[in-house]
Amino acid sequence: MSLQVPSRAKGGATPSTKAVILVGGPARGTRFRPLSLDVPKPLFDVAGHPILEHCLNAVAKVPDIKEVFIIGYYEESVFRDFIRDAARNYPNFSIKYLREYQALGTAGGLYHFRDAILKGRPDRFFVINADVCCSFPLTEMLKLFDDRDAEAVILGTRVNDDAATNFGCIVSDAHNKRVLHYVEKPESHISNLINCGVYLFSTECIFPAVKSAIKRRTERPRLVSYPSTEALDSSFFDQDDAEKSEVIRLEQDILSDLADSRQFFVLETKDFWRQIKTAGSAVPANALYLQKAFQSGSEEISKPSANILPPVYIHPTARVDPTAKLGPNVSIGANVTIGPGVRVKEAIVLEDAEIKHDSCVMYAIVGWSSKIGAWARVEGTPTPVASHNTTIIKNGVKVQSITILGKDCGVRDEVRVQNCVCLPNKELKRDVTNEVIM
Amino acid sequence: MKALILVGGFGTRLRPLTLTLPKPLVEFANKPMIEHQVESLAAAGVTDIVLAVNYRPEIMTAALKRYEQEYGVKIEFSVESEPLGTAGPLKLAEKILGKDDSPFFVLNSDVICDYPFKQLAAFHKSHGDEGTIIVTKVEEPSKYGVVVHKPNHASRIDRFVEKPVEFVGNRINAGIYILNPSVLRRIELRPTSIEQETFPAICEDGQLHSFDLEGFWMDVGQPKDFLSGTCLYLSSLTKKGAKQLTPTSESYVHGGNVLIDPTAKIGKHCRIGPNVTIGPNVVVGDGVRLQRCVLLSGSKVKDHAWIKSTIVGWNSSVGKWARLENVTVLGDDVSIGDEIYVNGGSVLPHKSIKQNVDVPAIIM
């Protein structure tokens, strides 16, 4: 395949589009622990469906996408069942998992699999980070792409000024939406329009850009390595990997150049957007997806009643006592048992968990097969609606705002667990606050 | 016989409850503190009771009128224009206490125990000296004023040692005395302390004896001790097989020591106890868990709430799935929202709590 820039095919046939979903790998989603100790993050259920499925739902709304790639470095077996089921549920496109054997970076991975992506000569393709929770306005991105004759479109959203430096910041022309400048996790304030981790690239643009970045890297290795704490895509790398020349990241190595020289535009979404980075961030993501499903009249959402404050998702196999009060923003997994007089709000209760009578679960994630005793209270702290942070400061100490129980945990009768993260297979016999329980 | 009850001031240590009712009228085990004392005094043959107060709580007059009738006693206020300490009020009430030669009782209004007034009077009469004070055994005498006896004498007190560093004994002044009217001559009408001035002087003359208290004793002047005292009192009722306790055969009673007023309503699937008192007209919803707590009259606990080590004030309401613990005290007419957690909150009357109180705090 030649990487010489060919003349763009204008007019004529409708341009064809593919989609790539970046899922990262098992050594990366560490901040999703303790939940990722038992389930790979892309398959974690949010609002009743794996995170990855929410991405596929978005892709399925774009009719001309016929082929979807999932790129990551999990073992093939991890996604085998998911892809088999997806093939049945999404008849309009094919899904393939492309496994990187070493971490290549977000752009490096795309480049590595360029032959697969370019097969059939698509004009453009979406790149979606799987750990993003948003309404994925892909059709609007396509429209902007066409209207501006773009080579690249990035999805952006506004955040509070003080939060912006944790993300990739975009400076754009307010009138024509062109990206003028891009910088990943700047030290100082540059813009509060940030990178949502969803892109649309023309094939003619992105691969040559990656290639020249690789060339430049071999000639002039990057001196600065970015701290990987809160950056949007940092979970896709290690610092060690980043030092290797083959690791090429879209955010650090490509987008800035695109802003300099290309037809690079930003679509600013006014809709919700969250990263699903830490395990606790699954709770706001769950809330946002549930609200979206409720607003769109989804059949999956339970009918509101005195004891169901919408939106609530209850898996058909779950057993919920009619005197239990659920919601808002609650997902109840398969085969869960909820006893009489239980209160659950702003929470995810995972498969096979059991919650006994008169207990109260709020701002929390209850791990698979965990058991919560009678009159127990498992509680996190609500965070401001606009906050992108999943920690809070309590008595001068940074603690998780969401309480998380890993798989097979137990909370004894009447015990209170507040702002704690509990690793799998632990039984909590006494009240605990602001702790990580190993 | 005669008695003086030292009530003193506003009972600030028992706020926020005492912002609504004077301390003697706050119900302890569903009965005003003062009524426990009046009842016991009357049973021991006391006919004249003086309440030493340094304010005049009009609200008490009606209650006291009722006790006068019910227990056949005469109750009078002795109002200090300035605080006179613990001995001054005796002098102020000299007209009543010294009207005849019979000894009189003195008790601190905060002290709760099985008042052994009859035995105390008998013992006092038997030794014939000026005064007898009730002493109680404590585990940590270093926090109190400890009684030291004369060598080779079981009851005659030699001296008092305030907060001893070294062990000198484990009996402390329980705040209940019987004194001969002659003691009144030892007291001047000024602010003065019975413990620090009057008793040491009687000791000097070898005229003061101690009387060992059987069973529990507690100064219930502050919420934490009010709860502990409630536990001790209920345990003693259980020991005596008192009929007013709710029988443990009742399905919701858990661990015993539960005292529920007959007018209270209890919901389904509750687990109540141990050490719970529930006052008149209280409504407890379904699936409520109560332990080591006091629900004062007219309060309401909604479904699935969990309450421990808490005093729920009169007419207060506790929301569904709320959790109160760690010496939380709700004043009169406080409202705790659904699903709210309160850890050691002191909530003043008429407040509505809509956010968690994670660490002990006073909610103004």
XYZ file of C-alpha atoms in Angstrom, chain A residues 307 323-325 340-343 345 357-360 362 374-377 379-381 394-395 413-416 418-419 431, chain B residues 254 269-271 286-291 303-306 308 320-323 325 338-343 356-359:
60
model
C -40.523 2.444 44.533
C -40.860 -3.093 48.963
C -37.309 -2.191 47.914
C -36.895 1.339 46.601
C -37.450 -6.244 51.389
C -37.093 -2.619 52.377
C -33.748 -2.154 50.655
C -32.777 1.272 49.295
C -29.609 4.797 44.540
C -33.446 -6.475 53.951
C -33.525 -2.852 55.147
C -30.014 -2.051 53.953
C -29.039 1.045 52.043
C -25.847 4.711 47.601
C -29.422 -6.513 56.796
C -29.460 -2.842 57.875
C -26.003 -2.389 56.391
C -25.146 0.906 54.753
C -22.273 4.597 50.828
C -20.142 6.947 48.786
C -20.340 10.700 48.490
C -12.207 14.444 53.386
C -10.460 15.720 56.484
C -25.440 -6.978 59.125
C -25.660 -3.348 60.286
C -22.103 -2.507 59.171
C -21.486 0.843 57.523
C -18.322 4.771 53.541
C -15.945 6.037 50.850
C -17.676 0.003 60.179
C -33.780 -8.326 70.343
C -40.155 -6.548 60.744
C -38.402 -4.291 63.242
C -35.497 -5.383 65.389
C -41.420 -1.017 59.212
C -38.013 -2.664 59.142
C -36.523 -0.269 61.674
C -33.455 -1.265 63.672
C -33.056 0.323 67.099
C -30.401 -0.312 69.699
C -39.228 2.704 57.640
C -35.815 1.004 57.460
C -34.008 3.554 59.601
C -31.127 2.396 61.773
C -27.865 3.382 67.716
C -36.373 6.336 55.786
C -33.012 4.556 55.621
C -31.467 7.206 57.811
C -28.678 6.106 60.102
C -25.178 6.820 65.729
C -34.432 10.160 54.132
C -31.147 8.278 53.689
C -29.223 10.756 55.817
C -26.326 9.667 58.006
C -25.607 11.469 61.262
C -22.487 10.629 63.228
C -24.940 13.830 56.006
C -23.214 14.792 59.224
C -20.086 12.665 58.801
C -18.194 13.800 61.876
